[in-house]
Structure formats: C-alpha cells, structure tokens
C-alpha cells in the first residue's frame, strides 16, 4: 500500500492496465453515454478544485481509439495536470462515469 492522495472513485483501485481503460471507455460508448476529458492542476484538492473540460464532450463518438487519442492529447498539452475521463448520461442528465 502506498500513501497517495485519493481523488475519485477509481483512484482507490489498483492502477488500471491500458486494456482495462479501453474496456471502461467501450462500456460507456455501449451505454450510449457521451465521453469527455477533463483536467486540473496537481496538488489541489479534487473536492474543491475546478476540473477544466478538454474541448467539448465527444457527442455520439463510437470509436474507443478516438477517445484515447483525446486523452493522450490532453496529457501532452498539460503534462503537469491530472487528467480524467468522464462520460455523460443523456437520459439521467448527469455523469454516468468519472
């Protein structure tokens, strides 16, 4: 166990493999949710910090590779930021996954 800051639900889990991340994104797309990428500065409390949206949500995106490319582009643009994947559920009008 390593003493690290915990920011959201998945941060309490062991590190995900690239295949597990791919499957999470595929699941959200299969649910019909809209993927989005957000980022914020490291060192701030995630509970009180603002997560900046990287572009608009990828409305209707069906390609896991396109979503992964946006995640990587955000990491390249903001290498010192925390980056997260979120998915918006149109029906519930809320985030289905973060």
JSON list of C-alpha atoms in Angstrom, two decimals:
[
{"chain": "A", "resi": 1, "resn": "UNK", "atom": "CA", "xyz": [0.00, 0.00, 0.00]},
{"chain": "A", "resi": 2, "resn": "UNK", "atom": "CA", "xyz": [1.32, 3.40, -0.94]},
{"chain": "A", "resi": 3, "resn": "UNK", "atom": "CA", "xyz": [0.19, 6.53, 0.86]},
{"chain": "A", "resi": 4, "resn": "UNK", "atom": "CA", "xyz": [-1.05, 8.67, -2.03]},
{"chain": "A", "resi": 5, "resn": "UNK", "atom": "CA", "xyz": [-3.75, 11.27, -2.39]},
{"chain": "A", "resi": 6, "resn": "UNK", "atom": "CA", "xyz": [-7.10, 9.85, -3.45]},
{"chain": "A", "resi": 7, "resn": "UNK", "atom": "CA", "xyz": [-9.12, 12.00, -5.83]},
{"chain": "A", "resi": 8, "resn": "UNK", "atom": "CA", "xyz": [-12.11, 9.99, -7.02]},
{"chain": "A", "resi": 9, "resn": "UNK", "atom": "CA", "xyz": [-13.61, 6.50, -7.02]},
{"chain": "A", "resi": 10, "resn": "UNK", "atom": "CA", "xyz": [-11.12, 4.82, -9.35]},
{"chain": "A", "resi": 11, "resn": "UNK", "atom": "CA", "xyz": [-8.14, 6.32, -7.50]},
{"chain": "A", "resi": 12, "resn": "UNK", "atom": "CA", "xyz": [-8.78, 3.84, -4.68]},
{"chain": "A", "resi": 13, "resn": "UNK", "atom": "CA", "xyz": [-8.38, 0.91, -7.05]},
{"chain": "A", "resi": 14, "resn": "UNK", "atom": "CA", "xyz": [-5.10, -0.55, -8.23]},
{"chain": "A", "resi": 15, "resn": "UNK", "atom": "CA", "xyz": [-3.64, 1.08, -11.35]},
{"chain": "A", "resi": 16, "resn": "UNK", "atom": "CA", "xyz": [-5.67, 0.09, -14.43]},
{"chain": "A", "resi": 17, "resn": "UNK", "atom": "CA", "xyz": [-3.96, -1.56, -17.35]},
{"chain": "A", "resi": 18, "resn": "UNK", "atom": "CA", "xyz": [-4.38, 0.02, -20.81]},
{"chain": "A", "resi": 19, "resn": "UNK", "atom": "CA", "xyz": [-6.79, -2.81, -21.70]},
{"chain": "A", "resi": 20, "resn": "UNK", "atom": "CA", "xyz": [-8.93, -2.11, -18.61]},
{"chain": "A", "resi": 21, "resn": "UNK", "atom": "CA", "xyz": [-9.09, 1.59, -19.51]},
{"chain": "A", "resi": 22, "resn": "UNK", "atom": "CA", "xyz": [-10.07, 0.64, -23.06]},
{"chain": "A", "resi": 23, "resn": "UNK", "atom": "CA", "xyz": [-12.87, -1.59, -21.72]},
{"chain": "A", "resi": 24, "resn": "UNK", "atom": "CA", "xyz": [-14.17, 1.20, -19.45]},
{"chain": "A", "resi": 25, "resn": "UNK", "atom": "CA", "xyz": [-14.38, 3.55, -22.43]},
{"chain": "A", "resi": 26, "resn": "UNK", "atom": "CA", "xyz": [-16.00, 0.85, -24.59]},
{"chain": "A", "resi": 27, "resn": "UNK", "atom": "CA", "xyz": [-18.60, 0.27, -21.84]},
{"chain": "A", "resi": 28, "resn": "UNK", "atom": "CA", "xyz": [-19.57, 3.94, -21.72]},
{"chain": "A", "resi": 29, "resn": "UNK", "atom": "CA", "xyz": [-19.88, 4.09, -25.51]},
{"chain": "A", "resi": 30, "resn": "UNK", "atom": "CA", "xyz": [-22.02, 0.92, -25.48]},
{"chain": "A", "resi": 31, "resn": "UNK", "atom": "CA", "xyz": [-24.32, 2.59, -22.92]},
{"chain": "A", "resi": 32, "resn": "UNK", "atom": "CA", "xyz": [-24.81, 5.50, -25.33]},
{"chain": "A", "resi": 33, "resn": "UNK", "atom": "CA", "xyz": [-23.06, 7.93, -22.99]},
{"chain": "A", "resi": 34, "resn": "UNK", "atom": "CA", "xyz": [-21.03, 10.87, -24.31]},
{"chain": "A", "resi": 35, "resn": "UNK", "atom": "CA", "xyz": [-17.31, 10.68, -23.47]},
{"chain": "A", "resi": 36, "resn": "UNK", "atom": "CA", "xyz": [-15.41, 13.74, -22.28]},
{"chain": "A", "resi": 37, "resn": "UNK", "atom": "CA", "xyz": [-11.93, 14.56, -20.98]},
{"chain": "A", "resi": 38, "resn": "UNK", "atom": "CA", "xyz": [-11.22, 16.88, -18.05]},
{"chain": "A", "resi": 39, "resn": "UNK", "atom": "CA", "xyz": [-8.01, 18.11, -16.41]},
{"chain": "A", "resi": 40, "resn": "UNK", "atom": "CA", "xyz": [-6.87, 20.08, -13.36]},
{"chain": "A", "resi": 41, "resn": "UNK", "atom": "CA", "xyz": [-3.66, 21.16, -11.66]},
{"chain": "A", "resi": 42, "resn": "UNK", "atom": "CA", "xyz": [-1.89, 18.63, -9.45]},
{"chain": "A", "resi": 43, "resn": "UNK", "atom": "CA", "xyz": [-1.62, 19.42, -5.77]},
{"chain": "A", "resi": 44, "resn": "UNK", "atom": "CA", "xyz": [-5.09, 20.92, -5.41]},
{"chain": "A", "resi": 45, "resn": "UNK", "atom": "CA", "xyz": [-7.85, 19.16, -3.57]},
{"chain": "A", "resi": 46, "resn": "UNK", "atom": "CA", "xyz": [-10.12, 17.49, -6.12]},
{"chain": "A", "resi": 47, "resn": "UNK", "atom": "CA", "xyz": [-13.12, 18.16, -3.91]},
{"chain": "A", "resi": 48, "resn": "UNK", "atom": "CA", "xyz": [-12.71, 21.92, -4.15]},
{"chain": "A", "resi": 49, "resn": "UNK", "atom": "CA", "xyz": [-10.85, 22.38, -7.42]},
{"chain": "A", "resi": 50, "resn": "UNK", "atom": "CA", "xyz": [-12.38, 23.05, -10.79]},
{"chain": "A", "resi": 51, "resn": "UNK", "atom": "CA", "xyz": [-11.87, 20.45, -13.49]},
{"chain": "A", "resi": 52, "resn": "UNK", "atom": "CA", "xyz": [-11.37, 22.12, -16.87]},
{"chain": "A", "resi": 53, "resn": "UNK", "atom": "CA", "xyz": [-13.05, 20.50, -19.83]},
{"chain": "A", "resi": 54, "resn": "UNK", "atom": "CA", "xyz": [-10.72, 19.49, -22.66]},
{"chain": "A", "resi": 55, "resn": "UNK", "atom": "CA", "xyz": [-12.77, 20.51, -25.70]},
{"chain": "A", "resi": 56, "resn": "UNK", "atom": "CA", "xyz": [-16.49, 19.75, -25.75]},
{"chain": "A", "resi": 57, "resn": "UNK", "atom": "CA", "xyz": [-17.83, 16.30, -24.88]},
{"chain": "A", "resi": 58, "resn": "UNK", "atom": "CA", "xyz": [-17.40, 13.88, -27.77]},
{"chain": "A", "resi": 59, "resn": "UNK", "atom": "CA", "xyz": [-21.12, 13.71, -28.57]},
{"chain": "A", "resi": 60, "resn": "UNK", "atom": "CA", "xyz": [-22.03, 10.46, -30.28]},
{"chain": "A", "resi": 61, "resn": "UNK", "atom": "CA", "xyz": [-18.44, 9.21, -30.51]},
{"chain": "A", "resi": 62, "resn": "UNK", "atom": "CA", "xyz": [-18.33, 5.49, -31.28]},
{"chain": "A", "resi": 63, "resn": "UNK", "atom": "CA", "xyz": [-14.57, 4.96, -31.51]},
{"chain": "A", "resi": 64, "resn": "UNK", "atom": "CA", "xyz": [-12.59, 3.97, -28.42]},
{"chain": "A", "resi": 65, "resn": "UNK", "atom": "CA", "xyz": [-9.40, 4.92, -30.27]},
{"chain": "A", "resi": 66, "resn": "UNK", "atom": "CA", "xyz": [-10.67, 8.46, -30.88]},
{"chain": "A", "resi": 67, "resn": "UNK", "atom": "CA", "xyz": [-11.39, 8.89, -27.16]},
{"chain": "A", "resi": 68, "resn": "UNK", "atom": "CA", "xyz": [-7.97, 7.50, -26.22]},
{"chain": "A", "resi": 69, "resn": "UNK", "atom": "CA", "xyz": [-6.37, 9.92, -28.71]},
{"chain": "A", "resi": 70, "resn": "UNK", "atom": "CA", "xyz": [-8.10, 12.86, -26.97]},
{"chain": "A", "resi": 71, "resn": "UNK", "atom": "CA", "xyz": [-6.90, 11.63, -23.56]},
{"chain": "A", "resi": 72, "resn": "UNK", "atom": "CA", "xyz": [-3.33, 11.41, -24.86]},
{"chain": "A", "resi": 73, "resn": "UNK", "atom": "CA", "xyz": [-3.57, 14.85, -26.50]},
{"chain": "A", "resi": 74, "resn": "UNK", "atom": "CA", "xyz": [-4.72, 16.37, -23.20]},
{"chain": "A", "resi": 75, "resn": "UNK", "atom": "CA", "xyz": [-1.80, 14.68, -21.39]},
{"chain": "A", "resi": 76, "resn": "UNK", "atom": "CA", "xyz": [0.63, 16.11, -23.96]},
{"chain": "A", "resi": 77, "resn": "UNK", "atom": "CA", "xyz": [-0.83, 19.62, -23.72]},
{"chain": "A", "resi": 78, "resn": "UNK", "atom": "CA", "xyz": [-0.92, 19.62, -19.90]},
{"chain": "A", "resi": 79, "resn": "UNK", "atom": "CA", "xyz": [1.81, 17.23, -18.72]},
{"chain": "A", "resi": 80, "resn": "UNK", "atom": "CA", "xyz": [1.69, 18.51, -15.12]},
{"chain": "A", "resi": 81, "resn": "UNK", "atom": "CA", "xyz": [-2.09, 18.18, -14.77]},
{"chain": "A", "resi": 82, "resn": "UNK", "atom": "CA", "xyz": [-4.27, 15.32, -13.61]},
{"chain": "A", "resi": 83, "resn": "UNK", "atom": "CA", "xyz": [-6.42, 14.11, -16.50]},
{"chain": "A", "resi": 84, "resn": "UNK", "atom": "CA", "xyz": [-9.64, 12.13, -16.15]},
{"chain": "A", "resi": 85, "resn": "UNK", "atom": "CA", "xyz": [-12.17, 10.50, -18.40]},
{"chain": "A", "resi": 86, "resn": "UNK", "atom": "CA", "xyz": [-15.85, 11.18, -17.76]},
{"chain": "A", "resi": 87, "resn": "UNK", "atom": "CA", "xyz": [-18.99, 10.06, -19.56]},
{"chain": "A", "resi": 88, "resn": "UNK", "atom": "CA", "xyz": [-22.31, 11.90, -19.59]},
{"chain": "A", "resi": 89, "resn": "UNK", "atom": "CA", "xyz": [-25.59, 10.00, -19.49]},
{"chain": "A", "resi": 90, "resn": "UNK", "atom": "CA", "xyz": [-28.16, 11.81, -21.67]},
{"chain": "A", "resi": 91, "resn": "UNK", "atom": "CA", "xyz": [-31.12, 10.10, -20.02]},
{"chain": "A", "resi": 92, "resn": "UNK", "atom": "CA", "xyz": [-30.19, 10.77, -16.38]},
{"chain": "A", "resi": 93, "resn": "UNK", "atom": "CA", "xyz": [-28.69, 14.16, -17.32]},
{"chain": "A", "resi": 94, "resn": "UNK", "atom": "CA", "xyz": [-25.63, 13.50, -15.17]},
{"chain": "A", "resi": 95, "resn": "UNK", "atom": "CA", "xyz": [-22.20, 11.92, -15.27]},
{"chain": "A", "resi": 96, "resn": "UNK", "atom": "CA", "xyz": [-22.51, 8.18, -15.72]},
{"chain": "A", "resi": 97, "resn": "UNK", "atom": "CA", "xyz": [-18.83, 7.57, -15.03]},
{"chain": "A", "resi": 98, "resn": "UNK", "atom": "CA", "xyz": [-15.85, 9.61, -13.80]}
]
